[in-house]
GROMACS .gro file of C-alpha atoms in nm:
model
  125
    1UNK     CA    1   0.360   2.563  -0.385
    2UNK     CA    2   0.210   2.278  -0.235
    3UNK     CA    3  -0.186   2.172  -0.335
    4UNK     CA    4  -0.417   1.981  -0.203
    5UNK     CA    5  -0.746   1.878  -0.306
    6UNK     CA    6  -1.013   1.679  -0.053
    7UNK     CA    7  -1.308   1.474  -0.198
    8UNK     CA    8  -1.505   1.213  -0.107
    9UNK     CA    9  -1.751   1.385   0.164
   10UNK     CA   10  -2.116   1.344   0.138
   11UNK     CA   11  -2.418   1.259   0.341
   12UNK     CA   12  -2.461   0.953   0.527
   13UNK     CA   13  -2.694   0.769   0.826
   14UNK     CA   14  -2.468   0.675   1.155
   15UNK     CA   15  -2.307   0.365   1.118
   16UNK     CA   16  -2.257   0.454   0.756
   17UNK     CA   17  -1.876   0.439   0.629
   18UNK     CA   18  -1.674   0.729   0.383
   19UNK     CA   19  -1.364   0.755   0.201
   20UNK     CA   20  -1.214   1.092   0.214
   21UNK     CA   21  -0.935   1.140  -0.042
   22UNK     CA   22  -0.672   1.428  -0.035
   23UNK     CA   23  -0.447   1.446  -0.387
   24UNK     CA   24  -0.124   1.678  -0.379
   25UNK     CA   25   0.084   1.829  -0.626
   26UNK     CA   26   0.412   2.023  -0.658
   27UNK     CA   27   0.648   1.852  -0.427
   28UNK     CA   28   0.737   1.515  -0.340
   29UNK     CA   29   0.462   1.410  -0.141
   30UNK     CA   30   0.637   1.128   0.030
   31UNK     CA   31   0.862   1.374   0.186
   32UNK     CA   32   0.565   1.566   0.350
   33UNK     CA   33   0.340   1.458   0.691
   34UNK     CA   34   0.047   1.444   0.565
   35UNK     CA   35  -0.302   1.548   0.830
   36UNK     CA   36  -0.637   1.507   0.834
   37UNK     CA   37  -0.792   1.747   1.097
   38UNK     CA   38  -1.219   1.876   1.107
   39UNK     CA   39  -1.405   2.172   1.223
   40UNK     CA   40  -1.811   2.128   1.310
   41UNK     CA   41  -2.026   2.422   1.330
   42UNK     CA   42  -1.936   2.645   1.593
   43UNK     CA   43  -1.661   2.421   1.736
   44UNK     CA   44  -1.276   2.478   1.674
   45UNK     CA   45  -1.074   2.302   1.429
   46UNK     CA   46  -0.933   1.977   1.577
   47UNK     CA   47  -0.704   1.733   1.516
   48UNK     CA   48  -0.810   1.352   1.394
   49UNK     CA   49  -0.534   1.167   1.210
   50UNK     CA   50  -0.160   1.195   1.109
   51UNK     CA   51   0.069   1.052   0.900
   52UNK     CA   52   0.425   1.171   0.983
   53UNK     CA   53   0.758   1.203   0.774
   54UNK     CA   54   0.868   0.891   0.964
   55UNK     CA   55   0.587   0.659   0.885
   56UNK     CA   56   0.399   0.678   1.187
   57UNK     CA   57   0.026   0.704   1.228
   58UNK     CA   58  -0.137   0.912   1.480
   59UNK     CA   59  -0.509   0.946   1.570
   60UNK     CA   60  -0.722   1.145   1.765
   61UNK     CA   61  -0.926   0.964   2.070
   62UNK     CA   62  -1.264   1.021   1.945
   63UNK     CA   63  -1.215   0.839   1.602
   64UNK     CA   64  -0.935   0.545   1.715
   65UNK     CA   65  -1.080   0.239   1.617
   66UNK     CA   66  -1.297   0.328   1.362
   67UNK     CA   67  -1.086   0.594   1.131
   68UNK     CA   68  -0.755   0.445   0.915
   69UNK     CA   69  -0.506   0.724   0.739
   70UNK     CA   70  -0.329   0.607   0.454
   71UNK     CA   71  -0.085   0.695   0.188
   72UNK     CA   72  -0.031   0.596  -0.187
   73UNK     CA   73   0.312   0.807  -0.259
   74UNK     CA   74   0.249   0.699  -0.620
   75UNK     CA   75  -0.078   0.841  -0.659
   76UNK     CA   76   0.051   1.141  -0.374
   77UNK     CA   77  -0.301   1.071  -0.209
   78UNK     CA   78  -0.388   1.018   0.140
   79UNK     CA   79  -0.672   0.852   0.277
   80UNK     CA   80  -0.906   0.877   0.549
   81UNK     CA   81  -1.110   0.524   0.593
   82UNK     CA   82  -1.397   0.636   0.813
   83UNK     CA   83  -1.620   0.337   0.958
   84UNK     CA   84  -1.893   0.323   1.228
   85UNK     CA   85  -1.968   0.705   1.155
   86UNK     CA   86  -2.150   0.894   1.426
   87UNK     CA   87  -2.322   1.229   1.388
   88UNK     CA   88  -2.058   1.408   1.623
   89UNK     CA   89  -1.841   1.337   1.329
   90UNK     CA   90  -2.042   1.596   1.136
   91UNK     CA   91  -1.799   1.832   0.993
   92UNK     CA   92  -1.580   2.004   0.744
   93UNK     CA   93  -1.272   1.767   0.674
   94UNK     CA   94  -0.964   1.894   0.568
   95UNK     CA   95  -0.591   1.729   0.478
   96UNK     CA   96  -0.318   1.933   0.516
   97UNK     CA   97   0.064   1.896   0.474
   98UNK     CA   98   0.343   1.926   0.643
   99UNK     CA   99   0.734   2.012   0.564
  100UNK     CA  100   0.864   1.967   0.919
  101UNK     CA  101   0.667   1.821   1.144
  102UNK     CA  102   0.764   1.499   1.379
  103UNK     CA  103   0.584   1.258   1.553
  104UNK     CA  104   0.321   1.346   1.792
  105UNK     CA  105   0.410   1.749   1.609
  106UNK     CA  106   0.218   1.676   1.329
  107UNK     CA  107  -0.089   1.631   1.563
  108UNK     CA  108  -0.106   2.012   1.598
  109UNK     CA  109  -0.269   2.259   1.321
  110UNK     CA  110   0.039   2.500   1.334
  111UNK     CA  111   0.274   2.202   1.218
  112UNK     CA  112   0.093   2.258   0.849
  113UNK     CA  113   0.199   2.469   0.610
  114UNK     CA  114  -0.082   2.343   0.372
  115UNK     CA  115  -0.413   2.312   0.383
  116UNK     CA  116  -0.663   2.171   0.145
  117UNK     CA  117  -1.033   2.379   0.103
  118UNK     CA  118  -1.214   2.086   0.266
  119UNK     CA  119  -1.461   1.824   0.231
  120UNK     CA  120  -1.790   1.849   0.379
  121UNK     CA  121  -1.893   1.523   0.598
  122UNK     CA  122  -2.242   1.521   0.714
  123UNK     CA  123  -2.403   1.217   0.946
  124UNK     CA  124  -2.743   1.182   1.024
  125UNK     CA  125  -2.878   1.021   1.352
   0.00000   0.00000   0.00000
């Protein structure tokens, strides 16, 4: 019922800084924990950033400090401020939501019933 639609990806030189933006429909998105997880060419899909149901903000070690989830509830977009990018960021982004997930649950892929198709993020050295 839930959809989710990333943009924002594109190419960029390390350093560089992106916006990733995830719009949903069909629910109320505020209710939802919203995720923003990647998967680079032969590697498996991992976690990087969570908003949860309760307003907390999770991220994974690799991108805290330089990545910053957000959440308009009036737009029902999230966000995904990436700064200082480095090529072993290179990968498909996608945001994903979440009916019942909790705190440091929503840092898992099986917490998500929703999944957007992706974003492609690609840094050059």
């Amino acid at each position: 019922q839930v959809q989710l639609v990333e943009s924002g990806g594109g190419l960029v030189q390390a350093g560089g800084s992106l916006r990733l933006s995830c719009a949903a429909s069909g629910r109320t998105f505020s209710s939802y924990g919203m995720g923003w997880f990647r998967q680079a060419p032969g590697k498996e899909r991992e976690f990087v950033a969570a908003l949860s149901r309760s307003g907390g903000k999770y991220y994974a070690d690799p991108v805290t400090g330089r990545f910053t989830a957000s959440r308009d509830n009036a737009k029902n977009t999230v966000y995904l401020q990436m700064n200082s990018l480095k090529p072993e960021d290179t990968a498909v982004y996608h945001c994903a939501a979440s009916t019942w997930c909790s705190g440091y649950g929503c840092n898992r892929s099986s917490s998500y019933n929703y999944w957007g198709q992706g974003t492609q993020v690609t840094v050059s050295s």
